[in-house]
Short mmCIF file of N, CA and C in Angstrom, two decimals:
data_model
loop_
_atom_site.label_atom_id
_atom_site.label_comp_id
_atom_site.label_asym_id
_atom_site.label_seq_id
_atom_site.Cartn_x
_atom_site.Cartn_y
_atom_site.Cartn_z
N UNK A 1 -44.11 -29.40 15.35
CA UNK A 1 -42.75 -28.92 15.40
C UNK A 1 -42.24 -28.58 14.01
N UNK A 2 -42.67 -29.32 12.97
CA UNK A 2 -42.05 -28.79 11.98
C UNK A 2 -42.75 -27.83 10.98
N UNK A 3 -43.94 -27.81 11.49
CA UNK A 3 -44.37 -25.98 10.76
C UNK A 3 -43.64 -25.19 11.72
N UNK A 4 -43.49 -25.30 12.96
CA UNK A 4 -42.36 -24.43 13.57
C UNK A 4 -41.19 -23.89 12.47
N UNK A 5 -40.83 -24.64 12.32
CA UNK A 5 -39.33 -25.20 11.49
C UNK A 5 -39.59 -24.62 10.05
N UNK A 6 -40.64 -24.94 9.69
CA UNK A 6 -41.19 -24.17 8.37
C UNK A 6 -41.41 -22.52 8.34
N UNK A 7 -41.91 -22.36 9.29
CA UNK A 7 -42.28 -20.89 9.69
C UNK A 7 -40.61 -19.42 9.80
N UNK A 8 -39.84 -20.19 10.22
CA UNK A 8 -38.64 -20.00 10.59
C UNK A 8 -37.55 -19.89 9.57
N UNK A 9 -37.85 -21.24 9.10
CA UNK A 9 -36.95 -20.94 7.57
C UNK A 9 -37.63 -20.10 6.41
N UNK A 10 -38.65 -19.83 5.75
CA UNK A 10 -39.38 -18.89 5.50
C UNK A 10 -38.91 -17.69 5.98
N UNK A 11 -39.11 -17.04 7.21
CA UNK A 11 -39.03 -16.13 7.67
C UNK A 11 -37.27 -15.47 7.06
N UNK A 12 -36.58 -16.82 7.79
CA UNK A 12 -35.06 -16.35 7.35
C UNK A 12 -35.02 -15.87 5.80
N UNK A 13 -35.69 -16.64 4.87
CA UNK A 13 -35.34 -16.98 3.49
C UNK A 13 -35.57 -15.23 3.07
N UNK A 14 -37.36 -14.93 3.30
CA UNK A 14 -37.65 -13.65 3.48
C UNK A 14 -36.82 -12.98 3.78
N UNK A 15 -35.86 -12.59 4.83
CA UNK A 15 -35.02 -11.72 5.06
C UNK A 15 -33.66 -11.42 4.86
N UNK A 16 -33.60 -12.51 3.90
CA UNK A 16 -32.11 -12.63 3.24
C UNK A 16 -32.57 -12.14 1.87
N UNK A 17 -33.22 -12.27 1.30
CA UNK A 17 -33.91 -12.07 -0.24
C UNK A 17 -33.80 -10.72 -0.45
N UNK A 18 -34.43 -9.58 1.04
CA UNK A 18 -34.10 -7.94 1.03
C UNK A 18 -32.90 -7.39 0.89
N UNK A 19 -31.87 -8.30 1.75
CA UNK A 19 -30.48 -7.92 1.73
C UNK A 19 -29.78 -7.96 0.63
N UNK A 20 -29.99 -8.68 0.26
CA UNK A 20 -28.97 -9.26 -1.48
C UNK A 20 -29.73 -8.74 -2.61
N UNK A 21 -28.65 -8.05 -3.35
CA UNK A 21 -29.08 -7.39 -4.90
C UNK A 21 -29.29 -8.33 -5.75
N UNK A 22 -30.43 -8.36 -6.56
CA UNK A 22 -30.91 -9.79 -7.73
C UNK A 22 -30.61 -9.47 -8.59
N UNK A 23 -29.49 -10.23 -9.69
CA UNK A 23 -29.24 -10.08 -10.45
C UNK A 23 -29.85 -10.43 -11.73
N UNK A 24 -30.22 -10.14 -12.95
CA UNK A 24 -31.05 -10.57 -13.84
C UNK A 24 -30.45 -10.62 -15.22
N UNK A 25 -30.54 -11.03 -16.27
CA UNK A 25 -29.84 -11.43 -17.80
C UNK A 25 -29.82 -9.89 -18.09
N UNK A 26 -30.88 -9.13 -17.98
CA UNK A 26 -30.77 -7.77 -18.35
C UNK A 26 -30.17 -6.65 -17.72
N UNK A 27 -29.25 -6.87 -16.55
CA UNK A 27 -28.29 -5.60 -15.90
C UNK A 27 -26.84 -6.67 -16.02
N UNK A 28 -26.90 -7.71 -16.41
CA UNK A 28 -25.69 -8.25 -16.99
C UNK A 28 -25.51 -7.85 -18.18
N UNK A 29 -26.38 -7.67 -19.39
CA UNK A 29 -26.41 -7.21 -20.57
C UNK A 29 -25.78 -5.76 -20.54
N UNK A 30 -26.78 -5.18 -19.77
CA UNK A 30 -26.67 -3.92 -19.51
C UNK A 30 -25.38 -3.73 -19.37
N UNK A 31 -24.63 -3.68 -18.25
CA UNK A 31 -23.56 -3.82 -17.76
C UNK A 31 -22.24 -4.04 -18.95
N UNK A 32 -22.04 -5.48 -19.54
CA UNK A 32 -21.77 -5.81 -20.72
C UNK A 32 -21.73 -4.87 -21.94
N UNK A 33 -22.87 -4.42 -22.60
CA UNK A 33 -22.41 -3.40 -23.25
C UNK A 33 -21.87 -2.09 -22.95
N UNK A 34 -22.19 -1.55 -21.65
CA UNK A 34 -21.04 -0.47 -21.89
C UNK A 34 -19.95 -0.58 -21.24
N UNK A 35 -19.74 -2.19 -20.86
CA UNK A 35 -18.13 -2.29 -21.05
C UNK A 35 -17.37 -2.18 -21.98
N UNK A 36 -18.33 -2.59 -23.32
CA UNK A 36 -17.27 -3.04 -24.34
C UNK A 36 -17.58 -1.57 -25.09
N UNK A 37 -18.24 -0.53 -24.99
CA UNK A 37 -18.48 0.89 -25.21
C UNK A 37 -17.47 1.72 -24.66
N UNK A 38 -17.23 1.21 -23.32
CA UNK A 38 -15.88 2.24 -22.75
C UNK A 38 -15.08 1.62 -23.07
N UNK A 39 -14.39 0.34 -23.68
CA UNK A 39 -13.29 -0.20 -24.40
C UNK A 39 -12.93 0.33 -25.70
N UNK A 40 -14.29 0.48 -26.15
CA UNK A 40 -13.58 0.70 -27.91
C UNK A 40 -13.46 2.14 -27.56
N UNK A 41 -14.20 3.39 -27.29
CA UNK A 41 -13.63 4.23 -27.59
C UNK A 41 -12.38 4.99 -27.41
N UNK A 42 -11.77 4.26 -25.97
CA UNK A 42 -9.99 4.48 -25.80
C UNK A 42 -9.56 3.78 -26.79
N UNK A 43 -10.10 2.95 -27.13
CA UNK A 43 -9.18 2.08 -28.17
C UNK A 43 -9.08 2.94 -29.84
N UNK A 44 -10.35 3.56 -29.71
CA UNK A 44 -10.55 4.67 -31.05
C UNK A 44 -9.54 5.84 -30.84
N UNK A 45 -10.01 6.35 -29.75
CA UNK A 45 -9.08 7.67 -30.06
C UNK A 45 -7.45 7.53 -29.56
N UNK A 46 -7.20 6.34 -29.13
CA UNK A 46 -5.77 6.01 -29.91
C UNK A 46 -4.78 5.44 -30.72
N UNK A 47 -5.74 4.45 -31.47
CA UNK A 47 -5.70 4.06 -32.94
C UNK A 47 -5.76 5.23 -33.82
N UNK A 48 -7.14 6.14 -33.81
CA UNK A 48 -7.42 7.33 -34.98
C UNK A 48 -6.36 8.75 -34.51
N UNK A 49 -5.52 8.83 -33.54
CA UNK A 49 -4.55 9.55 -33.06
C UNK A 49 -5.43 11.45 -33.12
N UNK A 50 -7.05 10.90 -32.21
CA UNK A 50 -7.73 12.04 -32.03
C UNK A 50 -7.05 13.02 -31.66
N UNK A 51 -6.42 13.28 -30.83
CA UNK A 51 -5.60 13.93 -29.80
C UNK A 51 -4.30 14.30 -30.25
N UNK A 52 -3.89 15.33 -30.17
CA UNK A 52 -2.74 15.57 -30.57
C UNK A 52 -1.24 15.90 -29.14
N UNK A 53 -1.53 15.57 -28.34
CA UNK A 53 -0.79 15.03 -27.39
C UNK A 53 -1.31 13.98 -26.28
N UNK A 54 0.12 13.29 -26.11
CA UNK A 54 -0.24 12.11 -25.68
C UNK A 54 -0.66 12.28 -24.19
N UNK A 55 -0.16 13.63 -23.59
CA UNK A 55 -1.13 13.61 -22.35
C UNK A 55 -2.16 13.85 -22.35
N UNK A 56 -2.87 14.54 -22.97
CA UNK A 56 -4.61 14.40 -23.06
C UNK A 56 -5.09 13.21 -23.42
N UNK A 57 -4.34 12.35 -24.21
CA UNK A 57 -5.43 11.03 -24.69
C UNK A 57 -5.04 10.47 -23.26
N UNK A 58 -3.97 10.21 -22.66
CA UNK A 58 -3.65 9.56 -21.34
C UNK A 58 -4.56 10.12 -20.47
N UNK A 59 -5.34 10.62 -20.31
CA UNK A 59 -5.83 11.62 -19.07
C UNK A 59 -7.74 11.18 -19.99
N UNK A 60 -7.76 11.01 -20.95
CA UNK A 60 -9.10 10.84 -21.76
C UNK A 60 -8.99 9.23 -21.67
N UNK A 61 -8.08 8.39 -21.94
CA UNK A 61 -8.40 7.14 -21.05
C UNK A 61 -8.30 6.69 -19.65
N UNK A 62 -7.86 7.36 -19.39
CA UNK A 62 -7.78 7.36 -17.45
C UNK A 62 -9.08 7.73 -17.19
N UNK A 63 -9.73 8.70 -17.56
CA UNK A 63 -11.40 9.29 -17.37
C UNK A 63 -12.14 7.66 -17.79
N UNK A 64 -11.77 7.48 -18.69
CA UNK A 64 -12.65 6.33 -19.28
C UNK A 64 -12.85 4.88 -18.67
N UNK A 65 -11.30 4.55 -17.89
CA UNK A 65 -11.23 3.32 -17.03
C UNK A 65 -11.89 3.67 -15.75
N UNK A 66 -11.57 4.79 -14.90
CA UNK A 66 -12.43 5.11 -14.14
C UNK A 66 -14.44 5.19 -14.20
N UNK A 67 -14.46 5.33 -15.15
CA UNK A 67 -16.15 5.28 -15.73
C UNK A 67 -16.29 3.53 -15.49
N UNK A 68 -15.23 2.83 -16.45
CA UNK A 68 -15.84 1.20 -16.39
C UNK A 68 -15.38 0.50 -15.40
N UNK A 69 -14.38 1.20 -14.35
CA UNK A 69 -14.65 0.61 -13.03
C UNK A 69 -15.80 0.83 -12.27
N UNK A 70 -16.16 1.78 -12.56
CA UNK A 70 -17.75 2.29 -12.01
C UNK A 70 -18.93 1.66 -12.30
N UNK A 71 -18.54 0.63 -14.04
CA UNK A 71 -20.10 0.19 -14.23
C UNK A 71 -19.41 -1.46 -13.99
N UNK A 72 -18.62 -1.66 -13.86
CA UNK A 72 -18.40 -3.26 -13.00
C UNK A 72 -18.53 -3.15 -11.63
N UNK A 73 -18.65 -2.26 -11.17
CA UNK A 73 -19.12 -2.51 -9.70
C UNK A 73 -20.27 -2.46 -9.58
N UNK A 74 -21.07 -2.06 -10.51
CA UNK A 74 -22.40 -1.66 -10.37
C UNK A 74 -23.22 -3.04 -10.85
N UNK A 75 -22.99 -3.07 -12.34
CA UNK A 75 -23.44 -4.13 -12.91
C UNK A 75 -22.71 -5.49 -12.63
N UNK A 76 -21.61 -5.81 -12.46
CA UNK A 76 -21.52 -7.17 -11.93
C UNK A 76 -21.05 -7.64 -10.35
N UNK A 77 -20.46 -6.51 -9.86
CA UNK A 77 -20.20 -6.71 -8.50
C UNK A 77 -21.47 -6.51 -7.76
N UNK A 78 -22.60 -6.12 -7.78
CA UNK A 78 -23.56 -5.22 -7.38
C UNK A 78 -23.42 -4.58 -6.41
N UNK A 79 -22.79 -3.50 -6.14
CA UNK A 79 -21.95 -3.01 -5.24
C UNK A 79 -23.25 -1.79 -4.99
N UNK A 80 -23.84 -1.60 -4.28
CA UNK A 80 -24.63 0.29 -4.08
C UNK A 80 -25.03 0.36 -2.67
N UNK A 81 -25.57 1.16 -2.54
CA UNK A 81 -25.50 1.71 -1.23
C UNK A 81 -26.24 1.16 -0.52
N UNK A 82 -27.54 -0.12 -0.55
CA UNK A 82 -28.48 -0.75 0.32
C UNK A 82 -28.02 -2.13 0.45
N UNK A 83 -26.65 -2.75 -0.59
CA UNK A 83 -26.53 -3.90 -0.01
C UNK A 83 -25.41 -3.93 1.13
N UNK A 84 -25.66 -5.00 1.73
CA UNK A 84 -24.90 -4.92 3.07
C UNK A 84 -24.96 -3.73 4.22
N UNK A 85 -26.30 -3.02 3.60
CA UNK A 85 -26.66 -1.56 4.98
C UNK A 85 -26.05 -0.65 4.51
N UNK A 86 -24.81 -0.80 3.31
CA UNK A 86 -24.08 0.28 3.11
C UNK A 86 -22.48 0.29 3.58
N UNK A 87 -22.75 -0.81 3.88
CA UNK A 87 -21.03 -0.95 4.45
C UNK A 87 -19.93 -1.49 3.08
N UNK A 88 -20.81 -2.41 2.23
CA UNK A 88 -19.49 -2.11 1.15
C UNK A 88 -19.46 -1.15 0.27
N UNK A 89 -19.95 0.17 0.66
CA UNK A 89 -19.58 1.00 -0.44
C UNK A 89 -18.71 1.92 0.67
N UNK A 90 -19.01 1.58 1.69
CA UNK A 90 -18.18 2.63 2.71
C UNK A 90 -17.21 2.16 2.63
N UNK A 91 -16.86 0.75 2.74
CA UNK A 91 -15.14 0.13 2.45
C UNK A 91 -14.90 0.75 1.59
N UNK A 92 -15.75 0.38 0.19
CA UNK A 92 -14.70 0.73 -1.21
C UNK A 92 -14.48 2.06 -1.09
N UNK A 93 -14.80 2.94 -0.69
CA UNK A 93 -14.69 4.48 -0.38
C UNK A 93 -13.94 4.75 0.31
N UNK A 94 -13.53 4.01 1.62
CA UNK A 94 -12.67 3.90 2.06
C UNK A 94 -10.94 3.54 1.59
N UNK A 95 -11.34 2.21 0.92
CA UNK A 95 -10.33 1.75 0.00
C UNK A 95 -9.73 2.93 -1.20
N UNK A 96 -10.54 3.51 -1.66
CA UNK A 96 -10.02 4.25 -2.83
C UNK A 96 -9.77 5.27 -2.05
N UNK A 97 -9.80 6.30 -0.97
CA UNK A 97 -9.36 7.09 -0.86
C UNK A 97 -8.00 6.76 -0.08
N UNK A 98 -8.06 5.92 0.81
CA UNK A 98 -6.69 5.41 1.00
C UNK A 98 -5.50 5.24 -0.35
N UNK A 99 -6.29 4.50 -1.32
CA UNK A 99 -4.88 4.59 -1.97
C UNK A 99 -4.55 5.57 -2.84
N UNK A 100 -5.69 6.86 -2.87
CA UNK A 100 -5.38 7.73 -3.48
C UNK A 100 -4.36 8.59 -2.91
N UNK A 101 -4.78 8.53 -1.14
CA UNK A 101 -3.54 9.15 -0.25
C UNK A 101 -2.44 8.83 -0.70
N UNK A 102 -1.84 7.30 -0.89
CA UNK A 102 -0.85 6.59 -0.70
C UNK A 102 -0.51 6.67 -1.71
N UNK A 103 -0.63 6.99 -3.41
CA UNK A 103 -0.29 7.08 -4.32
C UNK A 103 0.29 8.62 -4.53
N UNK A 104 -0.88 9.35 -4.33
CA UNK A 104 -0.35 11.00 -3.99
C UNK A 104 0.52 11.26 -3.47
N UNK A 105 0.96 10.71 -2.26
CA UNK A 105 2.00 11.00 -1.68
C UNK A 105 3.29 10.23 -2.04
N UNK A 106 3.25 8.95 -2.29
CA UNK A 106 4.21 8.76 -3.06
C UNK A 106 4.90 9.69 -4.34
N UNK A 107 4.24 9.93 -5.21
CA UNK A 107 4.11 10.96 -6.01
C UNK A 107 5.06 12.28 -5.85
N UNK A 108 4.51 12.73 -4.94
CA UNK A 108 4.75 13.71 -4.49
C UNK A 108 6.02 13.94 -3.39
N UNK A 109 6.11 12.62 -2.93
CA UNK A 109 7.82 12.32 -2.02
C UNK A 109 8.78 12.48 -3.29
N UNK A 110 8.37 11.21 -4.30
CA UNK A 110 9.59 11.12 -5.61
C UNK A 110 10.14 12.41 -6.21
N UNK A 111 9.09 13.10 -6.41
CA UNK A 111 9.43 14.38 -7.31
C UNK A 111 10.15 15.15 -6.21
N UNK A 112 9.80 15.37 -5.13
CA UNK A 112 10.49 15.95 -4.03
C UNK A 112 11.41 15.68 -4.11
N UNK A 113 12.09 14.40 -3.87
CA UNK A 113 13.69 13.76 -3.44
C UNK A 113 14.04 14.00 -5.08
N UNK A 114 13.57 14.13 -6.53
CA UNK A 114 14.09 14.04 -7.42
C UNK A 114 14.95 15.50 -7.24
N UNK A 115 13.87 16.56 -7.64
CA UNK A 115 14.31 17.94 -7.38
C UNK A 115 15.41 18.31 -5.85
N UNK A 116 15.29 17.84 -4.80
CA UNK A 116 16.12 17.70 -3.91
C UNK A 116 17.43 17.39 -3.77
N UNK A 117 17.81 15.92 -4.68
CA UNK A 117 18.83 15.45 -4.99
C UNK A 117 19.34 15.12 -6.28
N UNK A 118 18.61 15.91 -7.34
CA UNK A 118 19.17 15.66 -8.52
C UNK A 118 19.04 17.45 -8.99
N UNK A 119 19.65 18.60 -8.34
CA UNK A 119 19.55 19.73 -8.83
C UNK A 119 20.13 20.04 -10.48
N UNK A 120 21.00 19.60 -10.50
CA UNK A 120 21.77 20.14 -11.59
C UNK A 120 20.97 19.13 -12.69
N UNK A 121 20.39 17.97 -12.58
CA UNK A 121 19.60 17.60 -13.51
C UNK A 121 17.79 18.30 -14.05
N UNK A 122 17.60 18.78 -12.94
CA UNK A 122 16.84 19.21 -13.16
C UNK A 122 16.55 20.67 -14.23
N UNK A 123 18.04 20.99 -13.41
CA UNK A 123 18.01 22.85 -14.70
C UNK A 123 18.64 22.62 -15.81
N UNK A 124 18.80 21.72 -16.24
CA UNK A 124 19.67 20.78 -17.87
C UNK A 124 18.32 20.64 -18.42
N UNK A 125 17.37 19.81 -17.36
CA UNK A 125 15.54 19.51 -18.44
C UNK A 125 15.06 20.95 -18.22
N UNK A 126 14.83 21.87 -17.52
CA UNK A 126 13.64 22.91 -17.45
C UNK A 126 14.25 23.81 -17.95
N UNK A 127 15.67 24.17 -17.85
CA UNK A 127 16.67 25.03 -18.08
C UNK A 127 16.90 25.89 -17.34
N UNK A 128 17.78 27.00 -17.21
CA UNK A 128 18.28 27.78 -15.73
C UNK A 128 17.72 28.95 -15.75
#
């Protein structure tokens, strides 16, 4: 009975080992440095005032947080497309496009109701 029992847990151990991403000192490393790679260089080009308006450096670190959300999911969340069959990248895909809806449209209500109900403020900033 209990090589039964042996045979079984084995078997399980085996088939849990495929499912789950192994993590190792070297895709933590990995990972690790180009976190702190996509840190300094927002941090450079708006210390060294690369950019000569502040919406491009805003829009050149927005590119850049988006990149190191990309390598923390990768490298420490281990987030890709074979663990869990593929279902947590379909959430997070899910997740981000939801709140991209929900942000967009917020967005896009405000400025509406701004221009809607604030006319005469509006042709004072753009002019008439």
């Amino acid at each position: 009975m209990s090589e039964h029992h042996d045979n079984v847990h084995e078997h399980h151990h085996e088939h849990h080992g495929d499912e789950l991403p192994h993590a190792d000192f070297k895709s933590y490393m990995i990972g690790f440095i180009l976190s702190v790679i996509l840190t300094a260089i927002p941090f450079w080009v708006v210390m060294g005032g690369v950019f000569e308006t502040s919406s491009t450096t805003a829009l050149v670190i927005l590119g850049f947080a988006a990149v190191q959300i990309v390598v923390h999911m990768i490298y420490f969340l281990h987030m890709n497309f074979q663990s869990e069959g593929g279902w947590n990248m379909l959430a997070l895909i899910f997740t981000a496009v939801m709140v991209f809806i929900t942000l967009a449209g917020s967005l896009w209500v405000m400025y509406h109701l701004n221009v809607n109900m604030m006319p005469g403020l509006m042709e004072a900033v753009h002019g008439p």
